[in-house]
């Protein structure tokens, strides 16, 4: 087991008075002063570990909404007297990345939305959120387009599925310099389009392969139909991958036909789906890459608090925990320390290890979000399919 | 085995260099009075980029010939599918052996760390236990290299290259091309591919002229190729014996771009690395490094090496 916590926790706080406190202590505070205060500032204001969230406008109440586990998740902002400026100061450890929104109440009406003073926004299938990047957080450069990196190709892959009784639509990634005479490891990614759209995964693949961090790999970005049903330990989903998708790929593409050349990956319910498919097909997949898995279980009874969607997941996880068995040789597992799923993910590591799997476990000061999953891709992909870097010497 | 009893070919002078991002090859060739001399280039480690040698050719003074070993190797595979399939099978076996060997090494390294970090009741006892674990590591390394060599020997025994027509034809062509060269350049790249090509075309016995090599090229000339990368994306990895090189530079583990790729300031790691391959010396080939090995000799006194405690030093200080 290897827990990699974010580097270098913040020590102490800034010695200077916080900008907002200096502003509050000004003698003359009016809207012109607010204009001057906000001019050129990045919001939230990051001063050491202190993050000052701001709102400017007329409201009866303003709240900051975030999803950091074990913290008050609806935090009131205070108005700076005599102005339309609202603020709250929150302490965030080094390297944190937090998604949030603001909730405004005015004349009895409440609305929720992104922070109008903060241009930094993260997107997901359920909408967008504002992003606070605490001190020490940097968007990894390998998640950004690199003109030097030769791009791989994405192709639509339509495959009728008897198992799922529907037409499936996946995307197929072929690495740059793809040659039919070579053989490539295969990676099947759950929630494929979301990984492409919200975690920049094609860019990440292009960059990691270009920098020799990751082996040239054929990647299938698989998409669900009814996600909640198909990804919650659903036999037809496993049949589709194992009896339809993988054979199709082996017939038409030069993929390795051995366990250490096959991997499954997913986030949240997609991680459950990856684990479930591997559990149902032991020794077929050599590696799993599981991000913020919804591995909810109960130690006593069945009251898990996750709602009906989690019922089959909890049943599966409880059964697995009662009689664990090896699902893959190598598991890369990551989770954000700010998400409620940190507890089940931490709890599962020794269980998987007890079956003889090699588990690499990584935590981040982040939440249940696509950018968290994006930021962990290099750790995970370069570990499950290492590139030829160790062979290349300038 | 005494050095003089070991297999290998007596060589002309060999010059090993650090990475050539700012190329110094032209200056090195001038200092050897070989600039403009007939030069053979072996850049098979560049793989499909092998033909992109314009800069290198210009640095030699223009009178250079690329032996195109990588492309010639592809020609062999294309022309002889049976041989190709056997070679793929060999590589698959070697890959699995390498994976399992690294798993074993990881556990020994982990044990070394645990023993080192334990508060000792007796430091002497702790040192003995650490030395024993390092000895186990040396045995694993040695056994692995023997097994790798056995796989290669078995392959060449079952598939004698001189009986494969495409190999034979290309070997003859390469021999005639090498006949009039005055210096050979072996740049970096993929060390596995480079060593494979050098062995396939039996290049070592034909290298009777001065050689200038760097990166993977320097590694390929030694007797033992060790892979290392402390700054891999997923964290430091254990250094691993990969295969035998050509054995022209003996008792040497070449470490190109050592300060970039290794945690040189981590004396524990460096010390284990140095002692693991002792009496061979870990040679640090950093930017601007130049190590001139006279004909038939070993490393010179001013060669930058790791001392047994992991400190970078010069060979004369640790002889």
XYZ file of C-alpha atoms in Angstrom:
713
model
C 0.000 0.000 0.000
C 1.316 3.453 -0.723
C -0.524 6.542 0.377
C 0.771 9.633 -1.368
C -0.620 12.626 0.436
C -0.404 16.029 -1.178
C 3.044 17.497 -0.745
C 4.082 19.817 2.028
C 1.235 20.758 4.351
C 0.846 24.472 4.946
C 2.771 25.693 7.972
C 1.544 28.799 9.761
C -0.443 31.510 8.095
C 0.343 34.724 6.368
C 1.762 37.358 8.709
C 0.233 40.240 6.850
C -3.269 41.317 7.675
C -5.717 39.806 5.250
C -6.775 42.073 2.410
C -10.415 41.896 3.433
C -9.574 42.945 6.988
C -7.549 45.883 5.722
C -10.521 46.881 3.613
C -12.916 46.564 6.553
C -10.698 48.853 8.587
C -10.711 51.611 6.000
C -12.400 54.775 7.217
C -14.254 55.492 4.013
C -15.987 52.483 2.584
C -18.358 53.049 -0.296
C -19.000 51.395 -3.661
C -16.081 53.233 -5.211
C -13.857 51.764 -2.507
C -15.264 48.306 -3.303
C -14.461 48.899 -6.974
C -10.924 49.807 -6.030
C -10.632 46.803 -3.708
C -11.788 44.324 -6.339
C -9.845 45.851 -9.205
C -7.244 43.407 -10.452
C -7.889 40.894 -7.676
C -8.341 37.212 -8.226
C -11.326 35.898 -6.302
C -11.311 34.013 -3.974
C -8.358 35.885 -2.505
C -5.701 33.370 -1.540
C -3.379 34.514 1.244
C -1.450 31.573 2.608
C -3.922 29.050 3.933
C -6.667 31.677 4.153
C -9.117 31.875 1.274
C -11.458 34.844 1.235
C -14.637 34.230 -0.742
C -16.487 37.329 -1.884
C -19.831 38.349 -3.301
C -20.860 41.770 -4.411
C -24.499 42.648 -4.766
C -27.778 43.168 -3.014
C -28.970 40.234 -0.976
C -30.509 39.426 2.362
C -28.274 36.426 2.881
C -25.344 34.874 1.023
C -23.998 31.388 1.663
C -20.995 29.534 0.367
C -21.886 25.979 -0.645
C -19.192 23.344 -0.901
C -18.969 19.614 -0.313
C -15.958 19.228 1.932
C -16.797 16.285 4.131
C -16.946 16.847 7.898
C -17.110 20.614 7.450
C -20.151 22.896 7.526
C -21.158 22.800 3.865
C -23.331 25.915 3.888
C -21.273 28.764 5.261
C -22.776 32.253 5.671
C -21.003 35.284 4.218
C -20.955 38.543 6.186
C -21.568 41.899 4.652
C -18.950 44.607 5.004
C -20.852 47.397 6.637
C -21.858 50.239 4.370
C -21.133 48.327 1.175
C -22.584 45.625 -1.062
C -19.519 43.429 -0.472
C -19.934 40.098 1.333
C -17.129 37.868 2.519
C -16.179 34.738 4.379
C -12.720 33.405 5.177
C -12.042 29.696 5.014
C -8.786 27.939 5.731
C -7.740 25.406 3.136
C -4.621 23.241 3.384
C -1.766 23.333 0.903
C -2.601 21.958 -2.511
C -6.369 21.986 -2.029
C -8.784 22.367 -4.890
C -12.399 22.964 -3.946
C -15.489 23.355 -6.091
C -18.205 25.614 -4.737
C -21.212 27.759 -5.501
C -22.916 30.716 -3.869
C -26.491 30.746 -2.627
C -28.257 34.107 -2.572
C -31.463 34.899 -0.719
C -33.285 38.059 -1.687
C -36.869 39.005 -0.961
C -37.630 35.464 0.137
C -36.250 33.906 -3.045
C -33.171 31.720 -3.016
C -30.965 31.039 -6.010
C -27.767 29.077 -6.331
C -25.037 29.609 -8.889
C -21.400 30.067 -9.667
C -19.303 32.849 -8.199
C -19.641 35.831 -10.563
C -16.284 37.225 -9.401
C -14.386 34.028 -10.166
C -13.809 33.071 -13.804
C -12.445 29.656 -12.828
C -15.121 27.051 -13.507
C -15.114 23.258 -13.593
C -17.613 21.368 -15.705
C -19.309 18.034 -15.170
C -22.290 16.167 -16.593
C -24.524 17.800 -13.972
C -23.412 21.370 -14.624
C -20.580 23.599 -13.594
C -19.100 24.901 -10.356
C -16.709 27.622 -9.380
C -13.254 26.490 -8.386
C -11.039 27.657 -5.548
C -7.409 26.710 -6.044
C -5.698 27.040 -2.683
C -2.050 27.852 -2.323
C 0.105 24.999 -3.620
C -2.416 23.791 -6.183
C -1.261 23.935 -9.764
C -3.073 22.622 -12.777
C -0.700 19.897 -14.014
C 0.899 20.948 -17.273
C 0.411 17.484 -18.748
C -3.349 18.099 -18.691
C -2.931 20.994 -21.129
C -2.545 20.754 -24.891
C 1.072 20.296 -25.895
C 1.704 21.188 -29.537
C 4.798 18.936 -29.478
C 2.753 15.867 -28.587
C 1.591 13.960 -31.621
C -2.157 13.423 -31.229
C -3.773 10.024 -31.237
C -7.032 9.471 -33.094
C -10.541 9.079 -31.751
C -13.052 7.002 -33.666
C -16.683 6.259 -32.922
C -17.320 2.631 -32.188
C -20.920 1.520 -32.559
C -21.516 -1.980 -31.338
C -24.900 -3.660 -31.001
C -25.115 -5.382 -27.644
C -27.261 -8.417 -27.075
C -26.276 -8.398 -23.440
C -27.477 -4.851 -22.870
C -30.229 -5.025 -25.518
C -29.169 -1.735 -27.006
C -26.770 -0.179 -29.455
C -23.675 0.930 -27.618
C -21.686 3.982 -28.627
C -18.094 4.024 -27.525
C -15.030 5.961 -28.671
C -11.841 4.249 -29.650
C -8.486 5.948 -29.049
C -5.605 4.835 -31.225
C -2.242 6.256 -30.168
C -0.141 8.390 -32.503
C 2.021 6.290 -34.806
C -0.464 3.421 -34.433
C 0.721 0.424 -36.429
C -1.259 -2.716 -37.070
C 1.957 -4.722 -36.906
C 2.445 -3.785 -33.231
C 0.422 -5.022 -30.289
C -0.981 -2.666 -27.691
C -2.342 -2.960 -24.189
C -6.052 -2.278 -23.873
C -7.751 0.061 -21.440
C -11.548 0.228 -21.124
C -12.754 3.444 -19.521
C -16.211 3.702 -17.972
C -18.088 6.989 -18.485
C -15.848 7.420 -21.509
C -17.328 10.611 -22.947
C -17.234 12.252 -19.518
C -13.538 11.411 -19.154
C -12.983 12.941 -22.595
C -15.104 16.040 -22.005
C -14.460 16.813 -18.346
C -11.084 15.223 -17.561
C -9.261 16.085 -20.831
C -8.342 12.449 -21.138
C -7.426 12.492 -24.814
C -5.010 15.359 -24.194
C -3.624 13.533 -21.181
C -3.121 10.328 -23.177
C -1.410 12.207 -26.013
C 0.924 13.945 -23.553
C 1.764 10.946 -21.380
C 2.486 8.780 -24.399
C 4.548 11.543 -26.015
C 6.640 11.951 -22.845
C 7.117 8.166 -22.581
C 5.337 8.165 -19.195
C 2.750 5.732 -20.482
C 2.854 2.872 -22.948
C 1.171 3.339 -26.296
C -2.290 2.015 -25.504
C -5.562 1.367 -27.274
C -8.267 2.941 -25.145
C -11.996 2.367 -25.373
C -14.082 5.133 -23.881
C -17.222 3.171 -23.089
C -20.517 4.897 -22.454
C -23.425 3.686 -20.352
C -27.087 3.682 -21.210
C -28.908 3.649 -17.886
C -25.784 4.390 -15.850
C -27.245 3.870 -12.406
C -28.405 0.402 -13.322
C -25.590 -0.713 -15.631
C -22.742 0.379 -13.373
C -24.098 -0.982 -10.092
C -22.875 -4.592 -10.388
C -24.989 -5.492 -13.416
C -24.301 -8.844 -15.064
C -25.318 -7.748 -18.590
C -22.775 -4.921 -18.423
C -20.005 -7.363 -17.559
C -21.189 -9.665 -20.363
C -21.115 -6.782 -22.815
C -17.515 -5.910 -21.986
C -16.209 -9.448 -21.803
C -18.235 -11.306 -24.425
C -18.873 -8.509 -26.913
C -16.548 -5.526 -26.638
C -13.212 -7.217 -25.870
C -13.702 -9.972 -28.503
C -14.644 -7.314 -31.062
C -11.477 -5.387 -30.276
C -9.320 -8.504 -30.352
C -10.745 -9.371 -33.749
C -10.286 -5.960 -35.318
C -7.359 -4.339 -33.495
C -3.895 -5.479 -32.423
C -4.560 -5.613 -28.689
C -2.637 -7.841 -26.315
C -4.512 -11.000 -25.482
C -3.339 -11.522 -21.964
C -4.398 -10.220 -18.551
C -1.459 -7.866 -18.037
C -2.435 -6.196 -21.305
C -6.040 -5.555 -20.226
C -7.218 -2.929 -17.749
C -10.494 -1.414 -16.641
C -10.984 2.027 -15.242
C -13.703 4.246 -13.883
C -14.688 6.880 -11.370
C -17.468 6.840 -8.799
C -20.068 4.310 -10.059
C -17.710 3.631 -12.955
C -15.178 2.324 -10.446
C -17.837 -0.004 -9.023
C -18.568 -1.199 -12.556
C -14.843 -1.833 -13.139
C -14.559 -3.805 -9.931
C -17.742 -5.734 -10.627
C -16.643 -6.747 -14.144
C -13.259 -7.881 -12.819
C -14.902 -9.750 -9.933
C -17.159 -11.614 -12.343
C -14.229 -12.410 -14.646
C -11.256 -13.216 -12.476
C -7.876 -13.319 -14.226
C -9.182 -11.581 -17.333
C -8.004 -8.081 -16.400
C -4.526 -7.499 -15.007
C -5.060 -3.960 -13.717
C -7.826 -1.715 -12.461
C -7.710 2.055 -12.137
C -10.374 3.058 -9.632
C -11.069 6.710 -8.856
C -13.281 7.804 -5.974
C -15.124 4.515 -6.162
C -18.625 4.452 -4.747
C -17.607 1.476 -2.651
C -20.315 2.008 -0.069
C -20.778 -0.820 2.405
C -22.299 -1.396 5.807
C -20.749 -3.218 8.712
C -24.080 -3.785 10.449
C -27.491 -3.921 8.750
C -28.324 -2.389 5.407
C -28.911 1.233 6.276
C -26.305 2.927 4.105
C -27.953 6.285 3.589
C -27.089 6.442 -0.080
C -30.573 6.042 -1.499
C -32.014 3.244 -3.660
C -29.351 3.633 -6.365
C -26.782 2.350 -3.906
C -28.760 -0.733 -2.835
C -27.154 -3.099 -5.377
C -23.744 -1.521 -4.752
C -23.966 -2.037 -1.005
C -25.184 -5.608 -1.509
C -22.224 -6.285 -3.810
C -19.665 -4.621 -1.553
C -20.947 -6.326 1.597
C -20.802 -9.686 -0.129
C -17.310 -8.953 -1.421
C -16.049 -7.812 1.967
C -17.422 -10.975 3.547
C -15.470 -13.152 1.110
C -12.867 -11.056 -0.682
C -11.021 -12.536 -3.589
C -8.442 -11.269 -6.003
C -9.926 -9.197 -8.805
C -6.704 -8.099 -10.520
C -2.960 -8.256 -10.004
C -2.615 -4.499 -9.738
C -5.021 -1.860 -8.505
C -4.459 1.867 -8.688
C -6.917 3.546 -6.334
C -7.326 7.267 -5.783
C -9.740 9.346 -3.772
C -10.168 12.944 -2.646
C -9.893 13.559 1.073
C -12.744 16.072 0.885
C -15.308 13.593 -0.389
C -17.461 11.323 1.780
C -16.222 8.309 -0.164
C -12.750 8.694 1.361
C -13.744 6.383 4.226
C -14.932 3.414 2.133
C -12.007 3.837 -0.267
C -9.462 3.803 2.565
C -11.252 0.842 4.070
C -11.083 -1.187 0.887
C -7.312 -0.914 0.437
C -6.384 -3.553 3.052
C -9.203 -5.775 1.830
C -7.841 -5.795 -1.726
C -4.311 -6.224 -0.433
C -5.401 -9.220 1.600
C -6.306 -10.988 -1.639
C -2.751 -10.709 -2.982
C -3.282 -7.723 -5.259
C -0.649 -5.003 -5.405
C -2.473 -1.792 -4.530
C -1.194 1.690 -5.139
C -3.355 4.136 -3.239
C -3.207 7.884 -3.728
C -5.117 10.646 -1.968
C -5.544 14.269 -2.953
C -6.923 17.361 -1.278
C -9.794 17.486 -3.681
C -13.404 16.388 -3.990
C -15.636 14.101 -6.013
C -14.913 15.862 -9.258
C -13.687 15.336 -12.777
C -10.714 17.647 -12.317
C -9.603 15.586 -9.322
C -9.829 12.484 -11.489
C -8.014 14.274 -14.301
C -5.190 15.345 -11.992
C -4.585 11.760 -10.831
C -4.457 10.301 -14.350
C -0.694 10.508 -14.718
C -0.098 8.671 -11.441
C -2.547 5.971 -12.421
C -1.933 5.504 -16.130
C 1.853 5.589 -15.833
C 1.632 2.933 -13.125
C -0.749 0.491 -14.793
C 0.879 0.835 -18.209
C 4.331 2.361 -17.707
C 5.891 3.958 -20.741
C 9.299 3.069 -22.140
C 10.961 5.918 -20.258
C 13.175 3.588 -18.249
C 14.584 2.244 -21.530
C 15.304 5.586 -23.135
C 18.540 7.427 -22.391
C 19.531 10.530 -24.286
C 36.783 -14.740 -13.661
C 39.752 -12.525 -14.414
C 39.070 -9.597 -16.711
C 41.505 -10.892 -19.325
C 39.724 -14.261 -19.396
C 36.339 -12.831 -20.135
C 34.847 -12.791 -23.608
C 34.934 -9.532 -25.469
C 36.841 -7.850 -28.205
C 39.963 -5.764 -27.668
C 38.869 -2.313 -28.594
C 40.323 0.882 -29.907
C 39.781 4.029 -27.851
C 36.299 4.640 -26.493
C 34.958 8.042 -25.526
C 31.810 8.167 -23.417
C 29.903 11.430 -23.212
C 27.044 12.949 -21.259
C 23.752 13.923 -22.952
C 24.262 15.882 -26.159
C 21.432 18.405 -25.934
C 24.081 21.002 -26.615
C 26.104 18.917 -29.037
C 29.827 18.640 -28.427
C 30.420 15.684 -30.705
C 32.137 17.853 -33.307
C 34.567 19.217 -30.728
C 35.201 15.737 -29.367
C 35.898 14.389 -32.856
C 38.265 17.282 -33.512
C 40.130 16.556 -30.293
C 40.466 12.947 -31.443
C 41.616 14.178 -34.870
C 38.654 12.366 -36.378
C 36.476 15.254 -37.530
C 35.724 14.696 -41.190
C 36.932 11.097 -40.982
C 34.765 8.330 -42.393
C 32.160 7.830 -39.658
C 29.590 5.127 -39.046
C 26.468 6.111 -37.134
C 24.555 3.525 -35.124
C 21.401 5.245 -33.918
C 19.068 2.240 -33.879
C 17.922 3.408 -30.436
C 16.071 6.227 -32.188
C 13.848 3.554 -33.764
C 11.598 4.971 -36.502
C 13.407 8.322 -36.233
C 16.629 6.605 -37.253
C 16.845 8.451 -40.606
C 16.603 11.870 -38.904
C 20.367 12.097 -38.577
C 21.108 15.343 -40.450
C 22.455 17.168 -37.408
C 24.608 14.233 -36.377
C 26.034 13.862 -39.869
C 26.878 17.555 -39.998
C 28.667 17.298 -36.617
C 30.915 14.573 -37.988
C 32.073 16.818 -40.832
C 29.714 15.238 -43.346
C 31.577 12.074 -44.211
C 29.194 9.786 -42.348
C 27.234 6.671 -43.094
C 24.188 5.586 -41.115
C 24.206 1.807 -40.659
C 20.381 1.885 -40.355
C 20.359 -1.049 -37.992
C 16.796 -0.417 -36.812
C 15.421 -0.316 -40.321
C 17.476 -3.325 -41.290
C 16.088 -5.147 -38.262
C 12.559 -4.394 -39.511
C 13.573 -5.767 -42.900
C 14.621 -8.998 -41.219
C 11.324 -9.327 -39.376
C 9.367 -8.614 -42.552
C 11.375 -11.067 -44.640
C 11.482 -13.854 -42.063
C 8.140 -14.125 -40.205
C 9.150 -17.361 -38.517
C 12.236 -15.746 -37.051
C 10.143 -12.685 -36.145
C 7.620 -14.825 -34.256
C 10.391 -16.603 -32.367
C 11.943 -13.280 -31.447
C 8.603 -11.937 -30.216
C 8.243 -15.025 -28.075
C 11.729 -14.454 -26.666
C 10.904 -10.842 -25.862
C 7.679 -11.869 -24.141
C 9.555 -14.340 -21.947
C 12.211 -11.751 -21.127
C 9.555 -9.164 -20.313
C 7.883 -11.466 -17.824
C 11.224 -12.421 -16.303
C 12.011 -8.734 -15.920
C 8.649 -8.033 -14.254
C 9.101 -10.851 -11.747
C 12.714 -9.903 -11.051
C 11.634 -6.313 -10.327
C 8.942 -7.551 -7.930
C 11.629 -9.463 -6.027
C 13.944 -6.440 -6.040
C 11.163 -4.175 -4.773
C 10.711 -6.412 -1.778
C 14.422 -6.475 -0.969
C 14.629 -2.671 -1.275
C 11.608 -2.360 0.962
C 13.252 -4.696 3.495
C 16.452 -2.647 3.338
C 14.519 0.538 4.038
C 12.629 -1.038 6.934
C 15.826 -2.384 8.487
C 17.618 0.924 8.009
C 14.784 2.940 9.583
C 14.419 0.615 12.565
C 15.989 1.939 15.760
C 18.771 -0.600 16.288
C 19.488 -2.239 19.608
C 22.895 -3.029 18.167
C 24.157 -0.982 15.204
C 26.597 -3.766 14.340
C 23.797 -6.304 14.070
C 21.810 -3.872 11.961
C 24.771 -3.373 9.608
C 25.199 -7.120 9.224
C 21.520 -7.535 8.361
C 21.713 -4.686 5.825
C 24.807 -6.206 4.243
C 23.042 -9.587 4.030
C 20.061 -8.007 2.284
C 22.382 -6.251 -0.168
C 24.065 -9.572 -0.821
C 20.665 -11.086 -1.600
C 20.099 -8.241 -4.024
C 23.422 -8.932 -5.735
C 22.523 -12.610 -6.018
C 19.121 -11.783 -7.520
C 20.819 -9.417 -9.999
C 23.412 -11.979 -10.944
C 20.936 -14.830 -11.290
C 18.627 -12.661 -13.359
C 21.404 -11.693 -15.740
C 22.429 -15.340 -16.055
C 18.873 -16.343 -16.861
C 18.549 -13.541 -19.408
C 21.776 -14.698 -21.021
C 20.479 -18.268 -21.023
C 17.316 -17.166 -22.840
C 19.419 -15.358 -25.442
C 21.826 -18.272 -25.816
C 18.945 -20.692 -26.196
C 17.363 -18.443 -28.820
C 20.550 -18.079 -30.856
C 21.122 -21.825 -30.490
C 17.721 -22.667 -31.889
C 17.721 -19.890 -34.464
C 21.323 -19.540 -35.640
C 21.405 -16.107 -37.248
C 23.895 -17.139 -39.902
C 21.301 -19.660 -41.111
C 18.671 -16.933 -41.567
C 19.214 -15.654 -45.052
C 18.011 -12.039 -44.478
C 20.269 -11.709 -41.431
C 23.219 -13.141 -43.245
C 22.785 -10.835 -46.231
C 22.492 -7.757 -44.063
C 25.428 -8.773 -41.881
C 27.591 -8.947 -44.967
C 26.420 -5.541 -46.141
C 27.088 -4.016 -42.730
C 30.538 -5.607 -42.561
C 31.524 -4.134 -45.864
C 30.164 -0.735 -44.812
C 32.179 -0.880 -41.609
C 35.330 -1.926 -43.382
C 36.524 1.570 -44.223
C 35.174 3.590 -41.298
C 37.573 5.380 -38.992
C 35.233 6.151 -36.119
C 31.832 4.934 -34.916
C 29.206 7.089 -33.202
C 26.611 5.413 -30.983
C 24.063 7.949 -29.671
C 21.331 7.406 -27.105
C 17.765 6.236 -27.501
C 15.985 3.027 -26.553
C 18.670 0.884 -24.985
C 16.774 -2.395 -25.453
C 16.273 -1.814 -29.151
C 19.859 -0.642 -29.607
C 21.402 -3.621 -27.813
C 19.074 -5.980 -29.708
C 20.152 -4.561 -33.058
C 23.846 -4.648 -32.126
C 23.563 -8.304 -31.134
C 21.438 -9.301 -34.139
C 23.984 -7.950 -36.582
C 26.951 -9.074 -34.475
C 28.474 -5.623 -34.446
C 30.847 -5.961 -31.465
C 33.656 -7.915 -33.174
C 33.678 -5.380 -35.977
C 34.214 -2.332 -33.797
C 37.957 -2.020 -34.214
C 38.082 1.763 -34.567
C 37.552 4.536 -32.016
C 34.012 4.756 -30.689
C 32.213 7.811 -29.350
C 29.029 6.976 -27.485
C 26.522 8.574 -25.160
C 23.192 7.792 -23.519
C 21.953 4.339 -24.420
C 24.982 4.027 -26.688
C 27.318 4.272 -23.694
C 25.250 1.717 -21.789
C 25.313 -0.704 -24.707
C 29.119 -0.738 -24.742
C 29.383 -1.900 -21.127
C 29.159 -5.457 -19.866
C 25.910 -4.955 -17.982
C 22.989 -2.667 -18.847
C 21.209 -1.337 -15.772
C 17.916 0.546 -16.126
C 17.262 3.352 -13.676
C 14.774 6.157 -13.207
C 14.227 7.733 -9.812
C 12.087 10.452 -11.330
C 9.512 8.328 -13.099
C 6.002 9.792 -13.174
C 4.826 7.295 -10.577
C 7.809 7.810 -8.261
C 11.317 6.360 -7.885
C 11.675 2.889 -9.244
C 14.287 0.325 -8.325
C 17.293 0.151 -10.640
C 17.237 -3.113 -12.546
C 19.746 -5.185 -14.450
C 18.369 -5.525 -17.953
C 20.783 -7.410 -20.127
C 24.412 -7.879 -21.115
C 25.923 -5.196 -23.281
C 28.740 -5.574 -25.764
C 31.339 -5.785 -22.985
C 33.742 -3.342 -24.600
C 33.795 -1.232 -21.426
C 34.199 -3.613 -18.555
C 33.330 -3.498 -14.871
C 31.263 -0.413 -15.504
C 27.602 0.478 -15.065
C 26.941 3.499 -17.264
C 24.447 5.982 -15.810
C 23.636 8.606 -18.470
C 22.112 11.881 -17.230
C 22.606 10.525 -13.719
C 21.795 13.718 -11.873
C 18.574 14.148 -13.826
C 17.394 10.593 -13.515
C 18.691 9.617 -10.096
C 18.235 11.047 -6.628
C 21.969 11.614 -6.382
C 21.576 13.464 -3.089
C 19.949 10.373 -1.530
C 23.123 8.729 -0.274
C 21.278 5.656 0.973
C 19.883 4.905 -2.476
C 23.135 5.793 -4.211
C 25.182 3.755 -1.749
C 23.022 0.678 -2.288
C 23.333 1.189 -6.040
C 27.126 1.543 -5.901
C 27.694 -1.445 -3.596
C 25.208 -3.593 -5.472
C 27.310 -3.627 -8.614
C 30.735 -3.470 -6.947
C 33.471 -4.126 -7.986
C 32.014 -2.615 -11.166
C 31.847 1.166 -10.949
C 28.725 3.270 -11.470
C 29.842 5.843 -14.038
C 28.047 9.215 -13.897
C 27.608 10.542 -17.425
C 26.092 13.940 -16.855
C 25.901 16.924 -19.160
C 29.430 17.836 -20.330
C 30.927 14.604 -18.984
C 33.663 13.089 -21.121
C 35.425 9.862 -20.257
C 38.251 8.757 -22.547
C 39.121 5.092 -22.297
C 42.397 4.262 -24.020
C 42.641 1.132 -26.169
C 42.444 -2.030 -24.098
C 42.100 -0.127 -20.798
C 39.471 0.406 -18.163
C 37.998 3.629 -16.859
C 40.530 6.449 -16.404
C 41.338 8.014 -13.032
C 39.249 11.096 -13.701
C 36.074 9.150 -14.455
C 33.161 10.452 -12.340
C 31.797 7.548 -10.322
C 29.792 6.762 -7.209
C 31.804 5.866 -4.130
C 30.556 2.921 -2.085
C 28.848 5.309 0.333
C 26.896 6.813 -2.545
C 28.910 10.018 -2.887
C 29.786 11.217 -6.393
C 33.552 11.269 -6.725
C 36.407 10.519 -9.130
C 37.648 7.013 -9.712
C 41.186 7.808 -8.528
C 39.798 8.534 -5.055
C 38.166 5.152 -4.651
C 40.582 2.826 -6.381
